[in-house]
């Protein structure tokens, strides 16, 4: 029987990169439903609005029928409970990600013991790709087209280099 509970893939996605997309595609093969959840977090100084981040992800995953995209406010564990998710998926790029990811996974486990976090190891080719670096390169006029989905490349160009 199909599992109606989605696997949750949360993040800032400011903006989504090909590294994120790779995690989504792989999660979509492992789980019946994947819910990509953009954290609507005012504390982080985002380049793109929450709506724009959701829209850019939707455009990037349009070929994946079992992937939905939404945003959430507040604690991830509360959103997970509300959406019926039992699994949180996160990508792990390198040792440098580990401490932050481990802390988050353990905090979420403490807050909600029945919620599991699983990590998908980043494909080598994406280990250096991060939203932060992409934004810096794009702002300074570098070519990021191989590192982000096409709608994101266009949105970055419009943000930084609109005539
Ligand atoms: O892409 P990011 O910035 O690494 O994603 C971090 C995110 C959004 C998953 C994390 O900050 C989060 O879950 N925020 C929601 C608020 C929350 O639950 N904070 C406690 C996490 S331990």
PDB file of C-alpha atoms and ligand atoms in Angstrom:
ATOM      1  CA  UNK A   1       0.000   0.000   0.000  1.00  0.00           C
ATOM      2  CA  UNK A   2       1.273   3.485  -0.827  1.00  0.00           C
ATOM      3  CA  UNK A   3       2.559   5.440   2.152  1.00  0.00           C
ATOM      4  CA  UNK A   4       0.537   8.685   2.396  1.00  0.00           C
ATOM      5  CA  UNK A   5       3.062  10.211   4.821  1.00  0.00           C
ATOM      6  CA  UNK A   6       5.471  12.443   2.907  1.00  0.00           C
ATOM      7  CA  UNK A   7       9.194  12.506   3.450  1.00  0.00           C
ATOM      8  CA  UNK A   8      10.030  16.087   4.332  1.00  0.00           C
ATOM      9  CA  UNK A   9      12.959  17.868   2.726  1.00  0.00           C
ATOM     10  CA  UNK A  10      13.278  21.193   4.576  1.00  0.00           C
ATOM     11  CA  UNK A  11      15.687  24.019   3.933  1.00  0.00           C
ATOM     12  CA  UNK A  12      16.211  27.683   3.221  1.00  0.00           C
ATOM     13  CA  UNK A  13      16.656  27.105  -0.531  1.00  0.00           C
ATOM     14  CA  UNK A  14      17.809  30.688  -1.123  1.00  0.00           C
ATOM     15  CA  UNK A  15      17.909  29.695  -3.938  1.00  0.00           C
ATOM     16  CA  UNK A  16      17.607  26.002  -4.805  1.00  0.00           C
ATOM     17  CA  UNK A  17      20.834  24.605  -6.354  1.00  0.00           C
ATOM     18  CA  UNK A  18      21.555  21.534  -8.465  1.00  0.00           C
ATOM     19  CA  UNK A  19      22.851  19.940  -5.251  1.00  0.00           C
ATOM     20  CA  UNK A  20      19.412  20.348  -3.641  1.00  0.00           C
ATOM     21  CA  UNK A  21      17.767  19.108  -6.832  1.00  0.00           C
ATOM     22  CA  UNK A  22      19.915  15.979  -6.788  1.00  0.00           C
ATOM     23  CA  UNK A  23      18.789  15.233  -3.223  1.00  0.00           C
ATOM     24  CA  UNK A  24      15.136  15.780  -4.226  1.00  0.00           C
ATOM     25  CA  UNK A  25      15.431  13.469  -7.243  1.00  0.00           C
ATOM     26  CA  UNK A  26      17.038  10.738  -5.162  1.00  0.00           C
ATOM     27  CA  UNK A  27      14.510  11.126  -2.323  1.00  0.00           C
ATOM     28  CA  UNK A  28      11.701  10.925  -4.884  1.00  0.00           C
ATOM     29  CA  UNK A  29      12.958   7.465  -5.847  1.00  0.00           C
ATOM     30  CA  UNK A  30      13.153   6.319  -2.223  1.00  0.00           C
ATOM     31  CA  UNK A  31       9.803   7.643  -0.976  1.00  0.00           C
ATOM     32  CA  UNK A  32       6.275   7.647  -2.401  1.00  0.00           C
ATOM     33  CA  UNK A  33       5.871  11.344  -1.636  1.00  0.00           C
ATOM     34  CA  UNK A  34       8.412  14.059  -1.013  1.00  0.00           C
ATOM     35  CA  UNK A  35       7.389  17.405   0.423  1.00  0.00           C
ATOM     36  CA  UNK A  36       9.990  20.121  -0.091  1.00  0.00           C
ATOM     37  CA  UNK A  37       9.454  22.679   2.669  1.00  0.00           C
ATOM     38  CA  UNK A  38      10.916  26.174   2.483  1.00  0.00           C
ATOM     39  CA  UNK A  39      11.528  27.653   5.928  1.00  0.00           C
ATOM     40  CA  UNK A  40       9.866  31.051   6.125  1.00  0.00           C
ATOM     41  CA  UNK A  41      12.449  32.423   8.490  1.00  0.00           C
ATOM     42  CA  UNK A  42      12.693  36.196   8.844  1.00  0.00           C
ATOM     43  CA  UNK A  43      15.881  35.906  10.870  1.00  0.00           C
ATOM     44  CA  UNK A  44      17.894  34.810   7.837  1.00  0.00           C
ATOM     45  CA  UNK A  45      18.577  37.616   5.425  1.00  0.00           C
ATOM     46  CA  UNK A  46      17.199  35.958   2.316  1.00  0.00           C
ATOM     47  CA  UNK A  47      17.859  37.194  -1.214  1.00  0.00           C
ATOM     48  CA  UNK A  48      14.597  35.712  -2.516  1.00  0.00           C
ATOM     49  CA  UNK A  49      11.200  36.002  -0.840  1.00  0.00           C
ATOM     50  CA  UNK A  50       9.652  32.801   0.477  1.00  0.00           C
ATOM     51  CA  UNK A  51       7.128  32.878  -2.392  1.00  0.00           C
ATOM     52  CA  UNK A  52       9.901  33.238  -4.968  1.00  0.00           C
ATOM     53  CA  UNK A  53      11.890  30.384  -3.398  1.00  0.00           C
ATOM     54  CA  UNK A  54       8.826  28.127  -3.504  1.00  0.00           C
ATOM     55  CA  UNK A  55       8.109  29.133  -7.098  1.00  0.00           C
ATOM     56  CA  UNK A  56      11.713  28.506  -8.232  1.00  0.00           C
ATOM     57  CA  UNK A  57      11.637  25.039  -6.647  1.00  0.00           C
ATOM     58  CA  UNK A  58       8.244  24.253  -8.238  1.00  0.00           C
ATOM     59  CA  UNK A  59       9.612  25.187 -11.664  1.00  0.00           C
ATOM     60  CA  UNK A  60      12.683  23.023 -11.035  1.00  0.00           C
ATOM     61  CA  UNK A  61      10.784  19.877  -9.956  1.00  0.00           C
ATOM     62  CA  UNK A  62       7.917  20.050 -12.449  1.00  0.00           C
ATOM     63  CA  UNK A  63       8.957  16.707 -13.986  1.00  0.00           C
ATOM     64  CA  UNK A  64       8.703  14.882 -10.635  1.00  0.00           C
ATOM     65  CA  UNK A  65       5.040  13.983 -10.030  1.00  0.00           C
ATOM     66  CA  UNK A  66       5.539  12.743  -6.457  1.00  0.00           C
ATOM     67  CA  UNK A  67       7.239  15.947  -5.261  1.00  0.00           C
ATOM     68  CA  UNK A  68       5.248  18.819  -3.747  1.00  0.00           C
ATOM     69  CA  UNK A  69       6.580  22.175  -2.576  1.00  0.00           C
ATOM     70  CA  UNK A  70       5.365  24.362   0.247  1.00  0.00           C
ATOM     71  CA  UNK A  71       6.636  26.719   2.942  1.00  0.00           C
ATOM     72  CA  UNK A  72       6.375  26.615   6.698  1.00  0.00           C
ATOM     73  CA  UNK A  73       6.790  28.916   9.663  1.00  0.00           C
ATOM     74  CA  UNK A  74       7.903  27.910  13.133  1.00  0.00           C
ATOM     75  CA  UNK A  75       9.485  24.687  14.238  1.00  0.00           C
ATOM     76  CA  UNK A  76      10.221  21.970  11.730  1.00  0.00           C
ATOM     77  CA  UNK A  77       9.023  19.279  14.130  1.00  0.00           C
ATOM     78  CA  UNK A  78       5.620  20.983  14.421  1.00  0.00           C
ATOM     79  CA  UNK A  79       5.296  21.262  10.657  1.00  0.00           C
ATOM     80  CA  UNK A  80       6.347  17.630  10.307  1.00  0.00           C
ATOM     81  CA  UNK A  81       3.630  16.580  12.761  1.00  0.00           C
ATOM     82  CA  UNK A  82       1.016  18.696  10.969  1.00  0.00           C
ATOM     83  CA  UNK A  83       1.920  17.217   7.581  1.00  0.00           C
ATOM     84  CA  UNK A  84       2.110  13.652   8.860  1.00  0.00           C
ATOM     85  CA  UNK A  85       5.802  13.289   8.010  1.00  0.00           C
ATOM     86  CA  UNK A  86       7.835  10.664   9.833  1.00  0.00           C
ATOM     87  CA  UNK A  87      11.095  11.230   7.980  1.00  0.00           C
ATOM     88  CA  UNK A  88      13.196  14.327   7.405  1.00  0.00           C
ATOM     89  CA  UNK A  89      15.681  14.155   4.543  1.00  0.00           C
ATOM     90  CA  UNK A  90      18.839  16.250   4.516  1.00  0.00           C
ATOM     91  CA  UNK A  91      21.792  16.309   2.159  1.00  0.00           C
ATOM     92  CA  UNK A  92      25.288  16.022   3.592  1.00  0.00           C
ATOM     93  CA  UNK A  93      28.091  17.555   1.565  1.00  0.00           C
ATOM     94  CA  UNK A  94      31.152  17.250   3.718  1.00  0.00           C
ATOM     95  CA  UNK A  95      32.527  16.950   7.209  1.00  0.00           C
ATOM     96  CA  UNK A  96      31.931  20.677   7.601  1.00  0.00           C
ATOM     97  CA  UNK A  97      28.165  20.100   7.321  1.00  0.00           C
ATOM     98  CA  UNK A  98      28.221  17.338   9.873  1.00  0.00           C
ATOM     99  CA  UNK A  99      28.273  19.250  13.155  1.00  0.00           C
ATOM    100  CA  UNK A 100      25.383  21.533  12.198  1.00  0.00           C
ATOM    101  CA  UNK A 101      23.355  18.672  10.746  1.00  0.00           C
ATOM    102  CA  UNK A 102      24.011  16.402  13.723  1.00  0.00           C
ATOM    103  CA  UNK A 103      22.973  19.134  16.151  1.00  0.00           C
ATOM    104  CA  UNK A 104      19.769  19.783  14.216  1.00  0.00           C
ATOM    105  CA  UNK A 105      18.914  16.092  13.905  1.00  0.00           C
ATOM    106  CA  UNK A 106      19.452  15.483  17.627  1.00  0.00           C
ATOM    107  CA  UNK A 107      17.480  18.570  18.632  1.00  0.00           C
ATOM    108  CA  UNK A 108      14.590  17.510  16.402  1.00  0.00           C
ATOM    109  CA  UNK A 109      14.797  13.963  17.811  1.00  0.00           C
ATOM    110  CA  UNK A 110      14.638  15.358  21.347  1.00  0.00           C
ATOM    111  CA  UNK A 111      11.623  17.504  20.459  1.00  0.00           C
ATOM    112  CA  UNK A 112       9.861  14.716  18.571  1.00  0.00           C
ATOM    113  CA  UNK A 113      11.325  11.239  19.176  1.00  0.00           C
ATOM    114  CA  UNK A 114       9.331   9.489  16.442  1.00  0.00           C
ATOM    115  CA  UNK A 115      10.688  11.751  13.691  1.00  0.00           C
ATOM    116  CA  UNK A 116      13.726  10.278  11.924  1.00  0.00           C
ATOM    117  CA  UNK A 117      16.333  12.295  10.038  1.00  0.00           C
ATOM    118  CA  UNK A 118      18.102  10.541   7.203  1.00  0.00           C
ATOM    119  CA  UNK A 119      21.077  11.909   5.271  1.00  0.00           C
ATOM    120  CA  UNK A 120      21.814  11.504   1.606  1.00  0.00           C
ATOM    121  CA  UNK A 121      25.507  11.911   0.862  1.00  0.00           C
ATOM    122  CA  UNK A 122      25.993  14.603  -1.733  1.00  0.00           C
ATOM    123  CA  UNK A 123      27.272  13.503  -5.106  1.00  0.00           C
ATOM    124  CA  UNK A 124      30.918  14.517  -5.418  1.00  0.00           C
ATOM    125  CA  UNK A 125      30.232  16.943  -8.208  1.00  0.00           C
ATOM    126  CA  UNK A 126      27.997  19.008  -5.896  1.00  0.00           C
ATOM    127  CA  UNK A 127      30.133  19.049  -2.739  1.00  0.00           C
ATOM    128  CA  UNK A 128      31.319  22.601  -3.415  1.00  0.00           C
ATOM    129  CA  UNK A 129      27.903  23.974  -4.388  1.00  0.00           C
ATOM    130  CA  UNK A 130      26.042  26.046  -1.815  1.00  0.00           C
ATOM    131  CA  UNK A 131      23.378  28.742  -2.098  1.00  0.00           C
ATOM    132  CA  UNK A 132      25.698  31.192  -0.355  1.00  0.00           C
ATOM    133  CA  UNK A 133      28.585  30.719  -2.789  1.00  0.00           C
ATOM    134  CA  UNK A 134      26.239  30.697  -5.788  1.00  0.00           C
ATOM    135  CA  UNK A 135      24.813  34.062  -4.748  1.00  0.00           C
ATOM    136  CA  UNK A 136      28.269  35.555  -4.341  1.00  0.00           C
ATOM    137  CA  UNK A 137      29.498  34.273  -7.703  1.00  0.00           C
ATOM    138  CA  UNK A 138      26.309  35.421  -9.457  1.00  0.00           C
ATOM    139  CA  UNK A 139      26.485  38.849  -7.805  1.00  0.00           C
ATOM    140  CA  UNK A 140      30.042  39.284  -9.034  1.00  0.00           C
ATOM    141  CA  UNK A 141      29.132  38.309 -12.578  1.00  0.00           C
ATOM    142  CA  UNK A 142      30.346  34.684 -12.602  1.00  0.00           C
ATOM    143  CA  UNK A 143      28.627  31.944 -14.586  1.00  0.00           C
ATOM    144  CA  UNK A 144      26.485  29.724 -12.336  1.00  0.00           C
ATOM    145  CA  UNK A 145      24.406  28.075 -15.057  1.00  0.00           C
ATOM    146  CA  UNK A 146      25.908  24.609 -14.436  1.00  0.00           C
ATOM    147  CA  UNK A 147      25.225  24.806 -10.699  1.00  0.00           C
ATOM    148  CA  UNK A 148      21.577  25.839 -10.549  1.00  0.00           C
ATOM    149  CA  UNK A 149      18.350  24.985 -12.404  1.00  0.00           C
ATOM    150  CA  UNK A 150      17.700  27.271 -15.405  1.00  0.00           C
ATOM    151  CA  UNK A 151      14.888  29.294 -13.743  1.00  0.00           C
ATOM    152  CA  UNK A 152      17.242  30.080 -10.853  1.00  0.00           C
ATOM    153  CA  UNK A 153      20.025  31.243 -13.182  1.00  0.00           C
ATOM    154  CA  UNK A 154      17.528  33.570 -14.842  1.00  0.00           C
ATOM    155  CA  UNK A 155      16.228  34.841 -11.489  1.00  0.00           C
ATOM    156  CA  UNK A 156      19.774  35.523 -10.245  1.00  0.00           C
ATOM    157  CA  UNK A 157      20.622  37.400 -13.430  1.00  0.00           C
ATOM    158  CA  UNK A 158      17.459  39.474 -13.044  1.00  0.00           C
ATOM    159  CA  UNK A 159      18.295  40.247  -9.393  1.00  0.00           C
ATOM    160  CA  UNK A 160      21.883  41.256  -9.909  1.00  0.00           C
ATOM    161  CA  UNK A 161      22.261  42.319 -13.512  1.00  0.00           C
ATOM    162  CA  UNK A 162      18.910  43.662 -14.650  1.00  0.00           C
ATOM    163  CA  UNK A 163      19.498  46.511 -17.121  1.00  0.00           C
TER     164      UNK A 163
HETATM  165  O1  LIG B   1      18.984  25.132   4.217  1.00  0.00           O
HETATM  166  P1  LIG B   1      19.257  25.314   5.678  1.00  0.00           P
HETATM  167  O2  LIG B   1      19.342  26.795   6.024  1.00  0.00           O
HETATM  168  O3  LIG B   1      20.472  24.548   6.147  1.00  0.00           O
HETATM  169  O4  LIG B   1      17.968  24.717   6.434  1.00  0.00           O
HETATM  170  C1  LIG B   1      17.857  24.805   7.842  1.00  0.00           C
HETATM  171  C2  LIG B   1      16.407  24.516   8.274  1.00  0.00           C
HETATM  172  C3  LIG B   1      15.457  25.481   7.587  1.00  0.00           C
HETATM  173  C4  LIG B   1      16.046  23.102   7.927  1.00  0.00           C
HETATM  174  C5  LIG B   1      16.361  24.718   9.825  1.00  0.00           C
HETATM  175  O5  LIG B   1      16.861  25.972  10.144  1.00  0.00           O
HETATM  176  C6  LIG B   1      14.948  24.564  10.370  1.00  0.00           C
HETATM  177  O6  LIG B   1      14.462  23.479  10.514  1.00  0.00           O
HETATM  178  N1  LIG B   1      14.296  25.714  10.665  1.00  0.00           N
HETATM  179  C7  LIG B   1      12.961  25.737  11.200  1.00  0.00           C
HETATM  180  C8  LIG B   1      12.963  26.172  12.668  1.00  0.00           C
HETATM  181  C9  LIG B   1      13.414  25.017  13.560  1.00  0.00           C
HETATM  182  O7  LIG B   1      12.764  24.005  13.670  1.00  0.00           O
HETATM  183  N2  LIG B   1      14.577  25.222  14.211  1.00  0.00           N
HETATM  184  C10 LIG B   1      15.185  24.219  15.056  1.00  0.00           C
HETATM  185  C11 LIG B   1      16.011  23.228  14.230  1.00  0.00           C
HETATM  186  S1  LIG B   1      17.061  22.349  15.283  1.00  0.00           S
END
